XYZ file of C-alpha atoms in Angstrom:
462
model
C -115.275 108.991 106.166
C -114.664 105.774 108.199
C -112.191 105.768 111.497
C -110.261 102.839 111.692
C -108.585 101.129 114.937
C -106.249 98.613 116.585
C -105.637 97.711 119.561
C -102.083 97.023 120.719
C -100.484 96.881 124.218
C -103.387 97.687 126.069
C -104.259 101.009 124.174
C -106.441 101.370 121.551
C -105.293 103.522 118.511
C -107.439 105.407 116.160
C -107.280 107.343 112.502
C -109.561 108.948 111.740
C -109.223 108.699 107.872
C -107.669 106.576 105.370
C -105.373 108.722 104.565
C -104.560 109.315 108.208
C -103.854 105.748 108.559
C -101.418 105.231 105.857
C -99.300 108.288 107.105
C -99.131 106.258 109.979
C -98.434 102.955 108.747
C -94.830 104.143 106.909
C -91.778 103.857 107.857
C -90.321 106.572 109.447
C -88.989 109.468 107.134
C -87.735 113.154 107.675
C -90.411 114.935 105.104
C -93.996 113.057 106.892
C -92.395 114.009 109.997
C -91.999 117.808 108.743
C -95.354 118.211 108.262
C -96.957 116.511 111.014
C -97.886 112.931 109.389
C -95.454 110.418 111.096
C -96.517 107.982 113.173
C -96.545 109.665 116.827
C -94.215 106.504 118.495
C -93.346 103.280 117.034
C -95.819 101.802 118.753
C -98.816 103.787 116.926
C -96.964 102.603 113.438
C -97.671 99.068 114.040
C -101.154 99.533 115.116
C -101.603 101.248 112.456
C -99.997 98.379 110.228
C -102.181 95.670 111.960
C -105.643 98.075 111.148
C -104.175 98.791 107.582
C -103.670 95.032 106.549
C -107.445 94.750 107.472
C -108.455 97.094 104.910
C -109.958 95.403 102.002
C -108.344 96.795 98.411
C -112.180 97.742 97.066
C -111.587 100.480 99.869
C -109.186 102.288 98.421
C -111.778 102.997 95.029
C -114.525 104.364 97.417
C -112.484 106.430 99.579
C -110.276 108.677 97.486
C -107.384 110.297 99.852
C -107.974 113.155 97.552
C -111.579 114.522 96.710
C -112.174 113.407 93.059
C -113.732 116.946 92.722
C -110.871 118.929 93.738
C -107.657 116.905 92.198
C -106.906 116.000 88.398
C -104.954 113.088 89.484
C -107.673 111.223 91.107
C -109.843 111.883 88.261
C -107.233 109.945 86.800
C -106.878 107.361 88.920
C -110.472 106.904 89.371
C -111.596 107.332 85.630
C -108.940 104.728 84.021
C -109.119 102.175 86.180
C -109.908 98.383 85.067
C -112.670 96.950 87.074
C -112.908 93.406 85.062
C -108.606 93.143 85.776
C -109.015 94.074 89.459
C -111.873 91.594 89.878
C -109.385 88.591 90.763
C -107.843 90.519 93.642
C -110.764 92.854 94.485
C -112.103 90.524 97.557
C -108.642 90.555 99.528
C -107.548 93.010 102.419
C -104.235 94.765 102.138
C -102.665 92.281 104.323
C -103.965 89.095 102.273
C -102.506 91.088 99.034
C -99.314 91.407 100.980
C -99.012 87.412 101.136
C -100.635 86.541 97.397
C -97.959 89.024 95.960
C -95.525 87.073 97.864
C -96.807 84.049 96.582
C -95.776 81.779 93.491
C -99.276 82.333 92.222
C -97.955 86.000 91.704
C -95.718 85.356 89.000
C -94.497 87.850 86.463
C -97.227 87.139 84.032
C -99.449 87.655 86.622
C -98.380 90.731 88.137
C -98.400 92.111 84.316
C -102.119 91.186 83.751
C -103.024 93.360 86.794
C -101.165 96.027 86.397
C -104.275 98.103 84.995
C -106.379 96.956 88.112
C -104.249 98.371 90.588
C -104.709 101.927 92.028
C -101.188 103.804 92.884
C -103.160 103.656 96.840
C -103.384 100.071 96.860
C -99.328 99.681 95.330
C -98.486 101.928 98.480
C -100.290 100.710 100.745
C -99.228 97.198 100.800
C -95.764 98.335 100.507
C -95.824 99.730 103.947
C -96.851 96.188 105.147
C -93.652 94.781 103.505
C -89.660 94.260 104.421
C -87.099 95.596 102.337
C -86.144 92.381 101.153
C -90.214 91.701 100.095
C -90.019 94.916 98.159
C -86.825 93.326 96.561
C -88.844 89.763 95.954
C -91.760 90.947 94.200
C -90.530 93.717 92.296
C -87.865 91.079 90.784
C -91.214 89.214 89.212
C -92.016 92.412 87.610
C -91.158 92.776 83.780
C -91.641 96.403 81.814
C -90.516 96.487 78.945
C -89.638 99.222 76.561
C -88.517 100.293 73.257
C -87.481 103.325 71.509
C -84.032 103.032 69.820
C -82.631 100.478 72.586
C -85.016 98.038 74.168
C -85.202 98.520 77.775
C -86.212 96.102 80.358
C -85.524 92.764 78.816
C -84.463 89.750 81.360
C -80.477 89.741 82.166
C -80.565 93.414 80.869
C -79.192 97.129 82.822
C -79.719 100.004 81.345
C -77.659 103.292 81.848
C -78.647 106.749 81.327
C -75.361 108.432 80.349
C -75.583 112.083 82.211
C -73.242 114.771 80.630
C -73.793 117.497 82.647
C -72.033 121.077 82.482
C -72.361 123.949 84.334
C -72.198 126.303 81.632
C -73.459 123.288 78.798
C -69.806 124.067 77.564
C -69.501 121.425 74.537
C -66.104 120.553 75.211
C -67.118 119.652 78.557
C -70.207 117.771 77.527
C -68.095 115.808 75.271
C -65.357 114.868 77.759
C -68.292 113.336 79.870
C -69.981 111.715 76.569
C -67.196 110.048 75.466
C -66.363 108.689 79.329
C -69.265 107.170 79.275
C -69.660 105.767 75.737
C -66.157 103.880 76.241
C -67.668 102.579 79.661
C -70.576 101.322 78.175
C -72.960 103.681 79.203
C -76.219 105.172 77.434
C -78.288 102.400 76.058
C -81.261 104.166 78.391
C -80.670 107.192 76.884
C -78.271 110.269 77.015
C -79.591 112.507 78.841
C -78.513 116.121 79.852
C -80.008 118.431 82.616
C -79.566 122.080 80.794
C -77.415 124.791 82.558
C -80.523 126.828 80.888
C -83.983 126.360 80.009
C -83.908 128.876 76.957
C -84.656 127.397 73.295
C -81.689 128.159 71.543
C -79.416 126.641 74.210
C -81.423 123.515 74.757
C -81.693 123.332 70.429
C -77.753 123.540 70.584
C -77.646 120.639 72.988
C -80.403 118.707 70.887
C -78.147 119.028 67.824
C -74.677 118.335 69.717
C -76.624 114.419 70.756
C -78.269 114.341 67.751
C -75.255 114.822 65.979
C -73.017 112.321 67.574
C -75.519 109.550 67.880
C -76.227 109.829 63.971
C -72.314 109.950 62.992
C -71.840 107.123 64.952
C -74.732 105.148 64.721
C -75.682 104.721 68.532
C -78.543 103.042 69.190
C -80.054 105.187 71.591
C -82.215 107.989 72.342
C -81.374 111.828 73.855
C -83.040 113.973 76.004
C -82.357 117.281 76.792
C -84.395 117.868 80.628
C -86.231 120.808 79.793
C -89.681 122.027 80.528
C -92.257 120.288 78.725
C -93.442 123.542 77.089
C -89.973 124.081 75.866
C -89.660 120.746 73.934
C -93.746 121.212 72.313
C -92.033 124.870 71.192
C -88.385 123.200 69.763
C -90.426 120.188 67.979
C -92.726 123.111 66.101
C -88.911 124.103 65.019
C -87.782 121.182 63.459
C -85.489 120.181 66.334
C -84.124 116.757 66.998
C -86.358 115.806 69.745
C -86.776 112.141 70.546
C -87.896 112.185 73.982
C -90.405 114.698 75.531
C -89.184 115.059 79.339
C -91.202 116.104 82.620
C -90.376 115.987 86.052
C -94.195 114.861 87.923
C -95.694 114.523 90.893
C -98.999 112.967 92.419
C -100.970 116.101 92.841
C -102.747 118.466 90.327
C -101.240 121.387 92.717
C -97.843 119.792 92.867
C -98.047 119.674 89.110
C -98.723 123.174 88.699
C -96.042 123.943 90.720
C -94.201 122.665 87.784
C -96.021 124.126 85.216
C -98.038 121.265 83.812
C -101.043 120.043 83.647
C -102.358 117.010 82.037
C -103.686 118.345 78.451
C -100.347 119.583 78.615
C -98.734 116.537 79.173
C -101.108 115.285 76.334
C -100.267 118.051 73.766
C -96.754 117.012 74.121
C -97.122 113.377 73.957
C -99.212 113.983 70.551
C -96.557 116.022 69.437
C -93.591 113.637 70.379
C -95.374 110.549 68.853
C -95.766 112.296 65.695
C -92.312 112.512 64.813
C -92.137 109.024 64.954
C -87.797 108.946 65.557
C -87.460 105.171 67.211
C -86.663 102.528 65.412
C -87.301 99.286 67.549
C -89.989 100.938 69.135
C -92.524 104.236 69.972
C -92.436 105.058 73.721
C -90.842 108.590 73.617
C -91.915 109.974 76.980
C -89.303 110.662 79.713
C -90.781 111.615 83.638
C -88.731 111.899 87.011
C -90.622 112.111 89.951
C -89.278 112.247 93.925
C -90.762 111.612 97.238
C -90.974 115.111 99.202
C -91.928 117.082 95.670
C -95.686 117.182 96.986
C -94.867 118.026 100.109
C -92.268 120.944 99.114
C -94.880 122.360 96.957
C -97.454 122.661 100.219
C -99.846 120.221 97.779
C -99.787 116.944 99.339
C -103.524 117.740 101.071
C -102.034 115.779 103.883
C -101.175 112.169 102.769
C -97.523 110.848 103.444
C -94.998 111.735 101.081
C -94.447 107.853 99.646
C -97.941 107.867 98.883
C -98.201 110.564 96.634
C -95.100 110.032 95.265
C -96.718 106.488 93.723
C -99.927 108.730 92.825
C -97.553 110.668 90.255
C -96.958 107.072 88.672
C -100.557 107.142 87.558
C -99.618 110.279 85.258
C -96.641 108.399 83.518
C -99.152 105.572 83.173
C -101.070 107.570 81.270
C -98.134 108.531 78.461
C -96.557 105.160 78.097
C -93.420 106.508 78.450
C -89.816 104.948 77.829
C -88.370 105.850 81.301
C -89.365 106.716 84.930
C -86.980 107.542 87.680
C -87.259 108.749 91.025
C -84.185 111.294 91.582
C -84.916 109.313 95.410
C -82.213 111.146 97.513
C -81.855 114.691 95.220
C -84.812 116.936 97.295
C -82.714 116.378 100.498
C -82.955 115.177 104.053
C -86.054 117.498 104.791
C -87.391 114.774 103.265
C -85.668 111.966 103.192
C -82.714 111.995 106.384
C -80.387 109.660 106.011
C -79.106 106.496 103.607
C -81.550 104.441 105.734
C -84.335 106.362 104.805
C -82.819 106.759 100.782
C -82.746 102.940 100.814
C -86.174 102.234 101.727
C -87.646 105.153 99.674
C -85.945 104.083 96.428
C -86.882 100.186 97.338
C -90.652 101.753 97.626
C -90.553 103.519 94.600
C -89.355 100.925 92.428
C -91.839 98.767 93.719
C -95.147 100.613 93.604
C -93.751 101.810 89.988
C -93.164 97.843 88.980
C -96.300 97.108 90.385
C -98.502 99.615 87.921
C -97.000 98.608 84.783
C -94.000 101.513 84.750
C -90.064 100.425 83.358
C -88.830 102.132 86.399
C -85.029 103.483 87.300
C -83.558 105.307 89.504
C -81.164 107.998 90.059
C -79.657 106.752 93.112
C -78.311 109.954 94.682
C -77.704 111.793 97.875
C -77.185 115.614 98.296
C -74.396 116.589 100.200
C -75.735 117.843 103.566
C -77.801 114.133 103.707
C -76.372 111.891 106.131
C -75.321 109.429 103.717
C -71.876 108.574 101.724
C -71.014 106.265 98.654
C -70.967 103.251 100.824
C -74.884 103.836 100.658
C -75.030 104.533 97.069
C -73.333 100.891 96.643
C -75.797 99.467 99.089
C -79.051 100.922 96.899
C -77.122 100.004 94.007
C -76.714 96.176 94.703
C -80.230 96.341 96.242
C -82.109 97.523 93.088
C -80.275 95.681 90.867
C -81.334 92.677 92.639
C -84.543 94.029 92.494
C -84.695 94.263 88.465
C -84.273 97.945 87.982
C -84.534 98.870 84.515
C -81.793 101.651 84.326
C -79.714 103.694 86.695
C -78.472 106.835 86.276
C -74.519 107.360 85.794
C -72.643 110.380 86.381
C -68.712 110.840 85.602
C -67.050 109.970 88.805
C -70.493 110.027 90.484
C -70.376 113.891 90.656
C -72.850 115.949 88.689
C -70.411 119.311 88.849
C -73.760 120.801 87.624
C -76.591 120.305 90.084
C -73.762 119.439 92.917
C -75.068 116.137 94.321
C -73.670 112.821 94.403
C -74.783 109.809 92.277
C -73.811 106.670 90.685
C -70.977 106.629 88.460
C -70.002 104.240 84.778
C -67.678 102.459 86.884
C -70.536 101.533 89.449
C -72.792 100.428 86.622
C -70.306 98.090 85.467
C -69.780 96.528 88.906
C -73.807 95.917 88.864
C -73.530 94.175 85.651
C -70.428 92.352 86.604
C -71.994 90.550 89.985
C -75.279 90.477 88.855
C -74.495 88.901 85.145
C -76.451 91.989 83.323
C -75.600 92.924 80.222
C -76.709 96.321 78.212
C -79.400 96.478 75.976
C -79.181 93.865 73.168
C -78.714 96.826 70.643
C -76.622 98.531 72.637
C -74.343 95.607 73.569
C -73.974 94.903 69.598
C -72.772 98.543 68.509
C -70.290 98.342 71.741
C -69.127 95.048 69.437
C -68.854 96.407 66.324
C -66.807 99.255 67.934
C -64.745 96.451 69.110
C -65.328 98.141 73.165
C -65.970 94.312 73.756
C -63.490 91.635 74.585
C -64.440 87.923 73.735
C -66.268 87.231 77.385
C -68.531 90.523 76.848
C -66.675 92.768 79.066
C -65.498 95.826 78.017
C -62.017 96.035 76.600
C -59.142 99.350 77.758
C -58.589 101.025 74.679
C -56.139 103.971 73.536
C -56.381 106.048 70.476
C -60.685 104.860 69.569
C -62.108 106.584 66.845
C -64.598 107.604 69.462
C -62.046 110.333 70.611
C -62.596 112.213 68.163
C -66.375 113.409 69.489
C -64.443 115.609 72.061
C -61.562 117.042 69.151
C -64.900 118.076 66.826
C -67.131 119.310 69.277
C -64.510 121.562 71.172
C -63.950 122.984 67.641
């Protein structure tokens, strides 16, 4: 295992693994300094910085943070990755990848071609050598896109995942936030709800309450009820409406069974998903949320820093070629992530490291409420990653999930985005809001009293 060192200031720092180094090299964040990672003074995270941009790239393939023996995910990592696509970047140093990615030679066709060639180490790594507004540049370049119902990640394009949830999955209450969100132009991601329950038959009832509206109305767009992987392998077997398979991941094999999963799992499901064969503009019909601190909660993080293994769970969605990835960035709390400052910079990260490895990443861009953060700082991420090309965001009515109790974006922020920015929904999406005349003649959307749309709640509640 090699040591590495810098000298700074008269002292000379040492670390004595890889790993150890990039723990030291991020910015500073609750969860690392929980368990004992964190840089010990500023001073020891920018020596550790100036040794870290010395490290060449090819280092990162022969010294896994993570014993290839003991860990699924570097198996992963290690077994799928393209030497012939790396080659054009292999000679460089972190540092010197830092300023090519920064470069006009790094352009999004580029950045695309490499994708395969990059290890979720090396995305992480050089992300701890950037600025905010570099992890802003370069994931801008970055274009994933998507297709299942609605095509997702096309230039000038936001996505929304419309988020019904209920604390009881009462339908009348489901549909009160469904409609909301349909007649503020949200949902071209996907409708998505996070179950009050995990049992079949009440998941199945949600499945056919989306599956029902989207058909009647002809929404082009995909649902999801958030249950366990195993639970959506047993309602497909049933016959149930099931157009995306959902899993919350992480970068561990441990963390992962702390879920439940494992990857033949994961691959069982995918099989199963696929065969149905429900899109219509496209076939990507995998769903994953991850979050920085999951590792870490789980005790399976084998000591690297939180942001690294976080981008070491984006090698599983790799794998699946899923629709969607978000990071839920603020919802594990300020164990792990303290403040909006520290939200910001994770959620920048994320989206980054996720561009950077091929992924159409979003974001639930959230805060629990005993974080030291406010909506001031949910605006800030907002404008940030929508700057930064974000494929989706995730919308809640009012920007209050009344069912897992934390605070997100709402429809009315996801217009705003689109507004400033000059984004539009998802081509598909956008023409359906059209034909239901929700559009006025400069694309905005129009106030309306008395839509046929209103009628999903009256139906429903009976």
């Amino acid at each position: 295992m090699s040591t590495y060192t810098a000298a700074l200031g008269g002292h000379r720092y040492r670390f004595g693994s890889l790993a150890r180094l990039l723990a030291a090299a991020s910015p500073e964040r609750s969860g690392d300094r929980l368990a004992g990672l964190a840089a010990a003074s500023a001073q020891e995270r920018v020596a550790a910085r100036w040794a870290l941009a010395e490290v060449p790239l090819a280092r990162f393939l022969a010294e896994p943070l993570i014993p290839y023996e003991d860990d699924d995910v570097t198996r992963l990592i290690v077994d799928t990755h393209d030497a012939a696509v790396f080659a054009p970047v292999a000679g460089l140093t972190v540092g010197e990848f830092r300023e090519w990615l920064l470069s006009e030679a790094a352009d999004t066709a580029a950045l695309a071609a490499l994708a395969p060639g990059l290890t979720p180490e090396m995305t992480a790594a050089v992300s701890k050598l950037m600025g905010n507004a570099d992890l802003v540049a370069v994931a801008r370049k970055v274009r994933v896109v998507t297709a299942f119902r609605s095509t997702i990640g096309l230039p000038g394009r936001l996505a929304t995942r419309l988020q019904p949830n209920h604390p009881t999955d009462d339908p009348a209450g489901v549909a009160a936030a469904l409609l909301d969100g349909l007649l503020l132009g949200s949902g071209d991601a996907v409708i998505g709800i996070n179950p009050a329950t995990d049992s079949p038959a009440a998941v199945h009832a949600l499945l056919d309450l989306l599956d029902g509206v989207i058909t009647r109305y002809a929404i082009p767009t995909q649902s999801c009820v958030l249950c366990h992987v195993t639970t959506s392998v047993d309602l497909i077997e049933r016959g149930a409406p099931v157009d995306l398979v959902f899993q919350s991941i992480a970068g561990t094999q441990a963390a992962n069974a702390s879920f439940g999963v494992t990857l033949p799992l994961l691959d069982e499901a995918y099989d199963a998903v696929r065969a149905l064969d429900r899109g219509t503009v496209g076939r990507n019909a995998m769903y994953f949320e991850t979050g920085q601190g999951s590792a870490l909660s789980a005790d399976a993080h084998h000591g690297v820093d939180q942001q690294t293994v976080e981008a070491r769970a984006y090698a599983v969605a790799r794998r699946y070629d899923p629709l969607l990835v978000n990071t839920v960035v603020g919802f594990i709390g300020p164990e792990y992530l303290y403040d909006g400052r520290q939200i910001l910079r994770a959620a920048l990260e994320d989206h980054f490291c996720g561009k950077l490895l091929g992924l159409p990443m979003g974001l639930d861009i959230c805060y629990t409420n005993h974080a030291d953060a406010d909506d001031d700082d949910i605006a800030t991420m907002l404008t940030m990653l929508g700057v930064a090309g974000a494929s989706f965001v995730i919308c809640t009515p009012g920007g209050d999930d009344i069912m897992l109790n934390y605070q997100s974006a709402s429809y009315h922020d996801a217009l705003y985005l689109r507004e400033v920015l000059g984004l539009r929904p998802a081509p598909e999406f956008e023409a359906w809001l059209e034909s239901m005349g929700l559009l006025d003649e400069a694309g905005g959307l129009r106030e309306v009293n008395g839509h046929p749309l209103t009628a999903i709640g009256r139906e429903l509640a009976a």
